[in-house]
Structure formats: C-alpha cells, structure tokens
Tab-separated table of C-alpha atoms in Angstrom:
chain	number	residue	atom	x	y	z
A	1105	UNK	CA	-50.589	53.148	71.651
A	1106	UNK	CA	-48.799	54.352	68.247
A	1107	UNK	CA	-45.244	54.874	68.558
A	1108	UNK	CA	-43.021	58.688	69.030
A	1109	UNK	CA	-42.795	59.561	65.671
A	1110	UNK	CA	-46.386	58.235	64.448
A	1111	UNK	CA	-48.159	60.108	66.920
A	1112	UNK	CA	-45.788	63.155	66.269
A	1113	UNK	CA	-47.105	63.067	62.487
A	1114	UNK	CA	-50.295	62.214	63.261
A	1115	UNK	CA	-50.596	66.062	65.306
A	1116	UNK	CA	-48.253	68.034	62.485
A	1117	UNK	CA	-51.719	66.895	60.914
A	1118	UNK	CA	-53.712	67.875	63.288
A	1119	UNK	CA	-52.013	71.223	63.220
A	1120	UNK	CA	-52.015	71.641	59.969
A	1121	UNK	CA	-55.728	71.287	59.883
A	1122	UNK	CA	-56.495	73.558	62.742
A	1123	UNK	CA	-54.256	76.046	60.494
A	1124	UNK	CA	-56.932	75.581	57.876
A	1125	UNK	CA	-60.206	75.580	59.791
A	1126	UNK	CA	-59.333	79.052	61.903
A	1127	UNK	CA	-59.080	80.091	59.108
A	1128	UNK	CA	-61.976	79.308	57.037
A	1129	UNK	CA	-64.444	79.904	60.208
A	1130	UNK	CA	-63.072	83.646	60.145
A	1131	UNK	CA	-63.223	83.661	56.339
A	1132	UNK	CA	-67.174	82.602	56.594
A	1133	UNK	CA	-68.123	83.562	60.026
A	1134	UNK	CA	-67.008	86.878	59.864
A	1135	UNK	CA	-68.884	90.448	59.896
A	1136	UNK	CA	-69.556	93.241	57.834
A	1137	UNK	CA	-68.382	96.725	58.178
A	1138	UNK	CA	-70.222	99.616	56.660
A	1139	UNK	CA	-68.850	101.709	54.978
A	1140	UNK	CA	-69.691	105.536	55.194
A	1141	UNK	CA	-73.037	105.283	55.522
A	1142	UNK	CA	-73.305	102.780	53.376
A	1143	UNK	CA	-75.704	99.682	54.026
A	1144	UNK	CA	-73.399	97.046	55.536
A	1145	UNK	CA	-73.638	93.978	53.135
A	1146	UNK	CA	-74.010	90.510	53.201
A	1147	UNK	CA	-73.114	87.507	50.681
A	1148	UNK	CA	-74.526	83.981	50.804
A	1149	UNK	CA	-71.490	82.176	51.741
A	1150	UNK	CA	-70.460	84.260	54.881
A	1151	UNK	CA	-73.497	83.993	57.602
A	1152	UNK	CA	-71.582	86.285	59.936
A	1153	UNK	CA	-71.945	85.515	63.798
A	1154	UNK	CA	-72.516	87.954	67.053
A	1155	UNK	CA	-69.551	89.750	67.568
A	1156	UNK	CA	-68.964	87.970	71.378
A	1157	UNK	CA	-69.441	84.529	69.646
A	1158	UNK	CA	-66.905	85.990	66.897
A	1159	UNK	CA	-64.412	86.880	69.178
A	1160	UNK	CA	-64.939	83.530	71.800
A	1161	UNK	CA	-64.348	81.601	68.935
A	1162	UNK	CA	-61.177	82.731	67.936
A	1163	UNK	CA	-60.216	83.238	70.783
A	1164	UNK	CA	-60.445	79.308	71.417
A	1165	UNK	CA	-59.205	78.532	67.389
A	1166	UNK	CA	-55.901	80.546	69.153
A	1167	UNK	CA	-55.840	78.558	71.857
A	1168	UNK	CA	-56.507	74.861	70.130
A	1169	UNK	CA	-53.346	76.359	68.122
A	1170	UNK	CA	-50.489	76.519	71.284
A	1171	UNK	CA	-52.411	73.673	73.439
A	1172	UNK	CA	-51.910	71.932	69.754
A	1173	UNK	CA	-48.350	73.328	69.405
A	1174	UNK	CA	-47.472	72.151	72.617
A	1175	UNK	CA	-48.329	68.692	72.777
A	1176	UNK	CA	-45.943	68.563	69.484
A	1177	UNK	CA	-42.987	69.747	71.422
A	1178	UNK	CA	-43.790	67.578	74.956
A	1179	UNK	CA	-44.073	64.934	71.842
A	1180	UNK	CA	-40.151	65.480	70.843
A	1181	UNK	CA	-38.701	66.012	74.302
A	1182	UNK	CA	-39.428	62.382	74.516
A	1183	UNK	CA	-38.715	61.102	72.108
A	1184	UNK	CA	-37.061	57.157	72.522
A	1185	UNK	CA	-33.436	57.069	72.313
A	1186	UNK	CA	-32.267	60.714	72.652
A	1187	UNK	CA	-28.890	61.186	73.245
A	1188	UNK	CA	-27.740	56.918	73.167
A	1189	UNK	CA	-25.896	56.942	70.163
A	1190	UNK	CA	-26.271	54.218	67.557
A	1191	UNK	CA	-22.977	52.246	68.390
A	1192	UNK	CA	-24.761	52.189	71.967
A	1193	UNK	CA	-28.278	50.536	70.886
A	1194	UNK	CA	-25.919	47.777	68.740
A	1195	UNK	CA	-24.283	47.451	71.998
A	1196	UNK	CA	-27.261	46.752	73.719
A	1197	UNK	CA	-28.977	45.020	71.749
A	1198	UNK	CA	-25.543	42.693	71.199
A	1199	UNK	CA	-25.300	42.162	75.507
A	1200	UNK	CA	-29.587	41.182	75.449
A	1201	UNK	CA	-29.263	39.050	72.817
A	1202	UNK	CA	-26.502	37.022	75.331
A	1203	UNK	CA	-28.917	37.373	78.317
A	1204	UNK	CA	-32.007	36.298	76.293
A	1205	UNK	CA	-30.494	32.897	75.238
A	1206	UNK	CA	-28.704	32.172	78.942
A	1207	UNK	CA	-31.978	33.095	80.342
A	1208	UNK	CA	-33.833	30.858	77.737
A	1209	UNK	CA	-30.456	28.037	79.122
A	1210	UNK	CA	-31.692	28.358	82.476
A	1211	UNK	CA	-35.821	27.710	81.899
A	1212	UNK	CA	-35.100	24.506	79.930
A	1213	UNK	CA	-33.597	22.864	82.463
A	1214	UNK	CA	-35.855	24.140	85.241
A	1215	UNK	CA	-38.289	22.855	82.511
A	1216	UNK	CA	-35.884	19.751	82.746
A	1217	UNK	CA	-35.200	19.100	86.506
A	1218	UNK	CA	-39.075	20.000	87.585
A	1219	UNK	CA	-40.711	16.872	85.136
A	1220	UNK	CA	-38.085	14.673	86.820
A	1221	UNK	CA	-39.348	16.370	90.184
A	1222	UNK	CA	-42.766	15.846	89.058
A	1223	UNK	CA	-42.247	11.874	88.213
A	1224	UNK	CA	-40.609	11.089	91.171
A	1225	UNK	CA	-43.321	12.524	92.925
A	1226	UNK	CA	-46.129	10.704	90.539
A	1227	UNK	CA	-43.619	6.995	91.683
A	1228	UNK	CA	-44.061	8.172	95.000
A	1229	UNK	CA	-47.695	8.691	95.343
A	1230	UNK	CA	-48.348	5.508	93.464
A	1231	UNK	CA	-46.031	3.909	95.615
A	1232	UNK	CA	-48.998	5.492	98.596
A	1233	UNK	CA	-52.115	3.892	96.266
A	1234	UNK	CA	-50.326	0.269	96.364
A	1235	UNK	CA	-49.259	0.546	99.970
B	819	UNK	CA	-42.310	90.438	57.653
B	820	UNK	CA	-39.349	88.192	58.683
B	821	UNK	CA	-38.877	86.004	56.349
B	822	UNK	CA	-36.409	83.111	57.382
B	823	UNK	CA	-39.213	80.452	57.499
B	824	UNK	CA	-37.521	78.126	53.973
B	825	UNK	CA	-34.684	78.151	55.501
B	826	UNK	CA	-34.039	73.923	54.574
B	827	UNK	CA	-32.299	72.459	57.646
B	828	UNK	CA	-28.765	71.226	56.909
B	829	UNK	CA	-29.016	67.808	57.197
B	830	UNK	CA	-27.232	66.677	60.530
B	831	UNK	CA	-24.368	64.286	60.640
B	832	UNK	CA	-25.821	60.884	60.646
B	833	UNK	CA	-22.992	59.207	62.201
B	834	UNK	CA	-22.982	56.354	63.739
B	835	UNK	CA	-20.611	57.001	67.346
B	836	UNK	CA	-21.264	59.975	68.806
B	837	UNK	CA	-25.506	60.497	69.663
B	838	UNK	CA	-25.028	64.713	69.264
B	839	UNK	CA	-27.356	64.444	65.786
B	840	UNK	CA	-30.247	63.043	68.115
B	841	UNK	CA	-29.794	65.998	69.757
B	842	UNK	CA	-29.494	68.825	66.541
B	843	UNK	CA	-33.312	66.321	65.924
B	844	UNK	CA	-34.843	67.789	68.493
B	845	UNK	CA	-33.419	70.906	68.568
B	846	UNK	CA	-34.524	71.723	64.671
B	847	UNK	CA	-37.879	69.719	65.060
B	848	UNK	CA	-39.130	71.761	67.928
B	849	UNK	CA	-37.722	75.269	65.747
B	850	UNK	CA	-39.530	73.808	62.805
B	851	UNK	CA	-42.167	73.560	65.435
B	852	UNK	CA	-42.051	76.974	65.745
B	853	UNK	CA	-41.988	78.191	63.216
B	854	UNK	CA	-45.052	76.782	61.802
B	855	UNK	CA	-46.932	78.246	64.291
B	856	UNK	CA	-44.811	82.219	63.129
B	857	UNK	CA	-45.156	81.135	59.795
B	858	UNK	CA	-49.627	81.418	60.601
B	859	UNK	CA	-50.070	83.954	62.136
B	860	UNK	CA	-47.358	85.591	59.047
B	861	UNK	CA	-49.735	84.021	56.890
B	862	UNK	CA	-52.729	85.461	58.423
B	863	UNK	CA	-51.579	88.634	58.477
B	864	UNK	CA	-50.736	88.538	55.233
B	865	UNK	CA	-54.863	87.650	54.129
B	866	UNK	CA	-54.958	90.831	56.171
B	867	UNK	CA	-52.994	93.422	54.657
B	868	UNK	CA	-51.781	91.420	50.990
B	869	UNK	CA	-54.285	89.324	50.583
B	870	UNK	CA	-52.426	88.430	46.861
B	871	UNK	CA	-49.525	87.500	49.242
B	872	UNK	CA	-50.562	84.005	50.437
B	873	UNK	CA	-49.283	81.841	47.649
B	874	UNK	CA	-45.104	82.086	49.057
B	875	UNK	CA	-46.861	82.040	52.155
B	876	UNK	CA	-48.094	78.899	51.782
B	877	UNK	CA	-45.438	77.946	50.101
B	878	UNK	CA	-43.366	78.913	52.728
B	879	UNK	CA	-45.865	76.561	55.211
B	880	UNK	CA	-45.706	74.294	53.012
B	881	UNK	CA	-41.845	73.721	53.569
B	882	UNK	CA	-42.360	73.800	56.564
B	883	UNK	CA	-44.333	71.106	57.016
B	884	UNK	CA	-42.584	69.194	54.327
B	885	UNK	CA	-38.790	69.598	56.496
B	886	UNK	CA	-40.096	68.106	59.790
B	887	UNK	CA	-41.926	64.789	58.318
B	888	UNK	CA	-38.515	64.848	56.722
B	889	UNK	CA	-36.666	65.022	60.200
B	890	UNK	CA	-39.437	62.956	61.736
B	891	UNK	CA	-38.644	60.148	58.917
B	892	UNK	CA	-35.038	59.965	59.463
B	893	UNK	CA	-35.561	59.494	63.255
B	894	UNK	CA	-37.734	56.213	62.288
B	895	UNK	CA	-34.815	53.870	62.168
B	896	UNK	CA	-33.453	55.095	65.941
B	897	UNK	CA	-36.594	54.875	67.157
B	898	UNK	CA	-36.610	50.962	66.279
B	899	UNK	CA	-33.883	50.107	67.614
B	900	UNK	CA	-34.637	51.631	70.459
B	901	UNK	CA	-38.373	50.065	71.173
B	902	UNK	CA	-36.488	46.629	69.952
B	903	UNK	CA	-34.254	47.221	73.045
B	904	UNK	CA	-36.998	47.683	76.026
B	905	UNK	CA	-38.997	44.615	74.617
B	906	UNK	CA	-35.890	41.749	74.810
B	907	UNK	CA	-35.809	43.546	77.970
B	908	UNK	CA	-39.516	42.557	78.502
B	909	UNK	CA	-38.532	39.268	76.603
B	910	UNK	CA	-36.086	39.104	79.429
B	911	UNK	CA	-37.867	39.763	82.131
B	912	UNK	CA	-40.583	37.790	81.420
B	913	UNK	CA	-38.854	34.408	81.477
B	914	UNK	CA	-36.575	35.267	84.107
B	915	UNK	CA	-40.071	35.244	86.450
B	916	UNK	CA	-40.764	32.069	84.049
B	917	UNK	CA	-37.859	30.656	85.492
B	918	UNK	CA	-38.173	32.153	88.912
B	919	UNK	CA	-41.776	30.291	89.527
B	920	UNK	CA	-40.816	27.173	87.926
B	921	UNK	CA	-37.967	27.028	90.140
B	922	UNK	CA	-40.154	28.250	93.462
B	923	UNK	CA	-42.351	25.282	92.660
B	924	UNK	CA	-39.641	22.716	91.936
B	925	UNK	CA	-38.952	23.631	95.367
B	926	UNK	CA	-42.700	23.115	96.915
B	927	UNK	CA	-42.263	19.412	94.773
B	928	UNK	CA	-39.108	19.482	96.775
B	929	UNK	CA	-40.646	19.937	100.293
B	930	UNK	CA	-43.319	17.913	99.550
B	931	UNK	CA	-41.836	15.280	98.671
B	932	UNK	CA	-38.667	14.769	101.429
B	933	UNK	CA	-42.074	14.887	104.320
B	934	UNK	CA	-42.992	12.261	102.258
B	935	UNK	CA	-39.819	10.125	102.484
B	936	UNK	CA	-39.911	11.495	106.247
B	937	UNK	CA	-43.483	9.644	106.613
B	938	UNK	CA	-43.817	13.188	108.518
B	939	UNK	CA	-46.654	14.412	106.463
B	940	UNK	CA	-49.964	13.636	107.497
B	941	UNK	CA	-51.803	11.873	104.283
B	942	UNK	CA	-55.015	13.228	105.376
B	943	UNK	CA	-54.393	17.205	105.042
C-alpha cells in the first residue's frame, strides 16, 4: 500500500475532482424554472433530470464529499511518527542498528555451529555405513 | 461570506529536539481539510448568488490545496525515518527468528548424535 502521505495527497486530488464533478453535474442536469407564464427554456448542453433523481444525486454527491473528507481526516490521524521528535527517531535508529548487528553475529555463530554439527553427523553416518 | 480561507499557516518551527511540530502539522492539516469543504460550500453559494465572483473563491480553494500539499510534503522526511525504523524492526525480527530456528535444529542434531553415540537409537526408526 502506498505510504500514508501519498494516500493523503491522492485523497486531496480526489476531493478536488469531486468538487468539479458535483458542480458539473448540477450545471448539466438542472431543470429550468419558467418566468411568469413563459414557456420553460431549454438548452442543448443541459439535459434536465427529473426532480427526484436530481435531488437524490445532489444528496449523494454531498455525502461522497463528506465521506472523502472523513477519509482525509482519518489519514491525518494515523500519520506515522506523530509525537516522536526527530531526535527520538535517530536514537531509535542507532539502537536498532546495534541490535541488528548483534543479531547478525548471533545468526552467523549459530550457522557455523550448525555446519560443524552437520559434519560430525556426516562422519557418524559414514562410520555406521562402514560397520 | 467569512473569507478566512486564504490565511497562510505559519510554518511550524521544525526544530529537531521536540515533537510539538508534528501535532501542529496534524492540527493545520485537519483545519485545511475542513476549510476546503467550507470553501467549496462558499463557492457553490457564490455561483448561485454572484457567479461573477467565482474567480476569488477559486483562488481561495487553490491556495488551500497548495497549503495542504506543502504541509504534507514537509512531513515526508519524518515519515521516511519512521518507515525506516519499522523496516529495521522487521529485519531484526526475522533475523532473530532465523537464529532461533537454526538453534532448534542444532539441538535436534545434537540429540540424534547423543543417541547414536550411546547406541540407544534403533537404526530402523
């Protein structure tokens, strides 16, 4: 998964897209209201939706905006390293480096011992076969 | 319309010794996220009442987006160190597990050798 900050930036971009999409929907699917007894106008690039769907769509667009904003706030709350200072991080890194080196040495030692043992095992097996 | 939107968050002083700036960052990011929504609402309001004013509102939104991205990028080094720490912890974990595994296997081999030496091992098993 991408790191939190990249996810946050993607969410921001998506929010911008949703802003645009919402306005675009409204400006292309709104209905016309007659002035006085005049006939309702119409225009080619507007395809009015029936009021029900138009209202439902508006509500859905609004809800999506809120959901996206909540996602953003959640991501902000789970940012890595909140409350740890750079110094603490550096100390942690140094400690980890030491531990890693020690663990590596232990691993090497264990592997060598294992090799020695395997050789002894081979000898023993060979001696059994000769008997 | 309350137009506090284009305020520039004072960049948090990122001295390395204390962590308050991380809280500042999250506080400002949250504030920016909220004002983004608020400004969109204002934009829609402007479009419905005084559409010719849209330019100023779009500008506010643009500033908010820029500030948010700026704050996020300022946080990147901190996150990089944090993920480095996690990676090293994982490495340490797997190396310890491996040593453990080798040691267990070693004990088993020693056990077999001891049994062979003492001849109890029944070769057929």
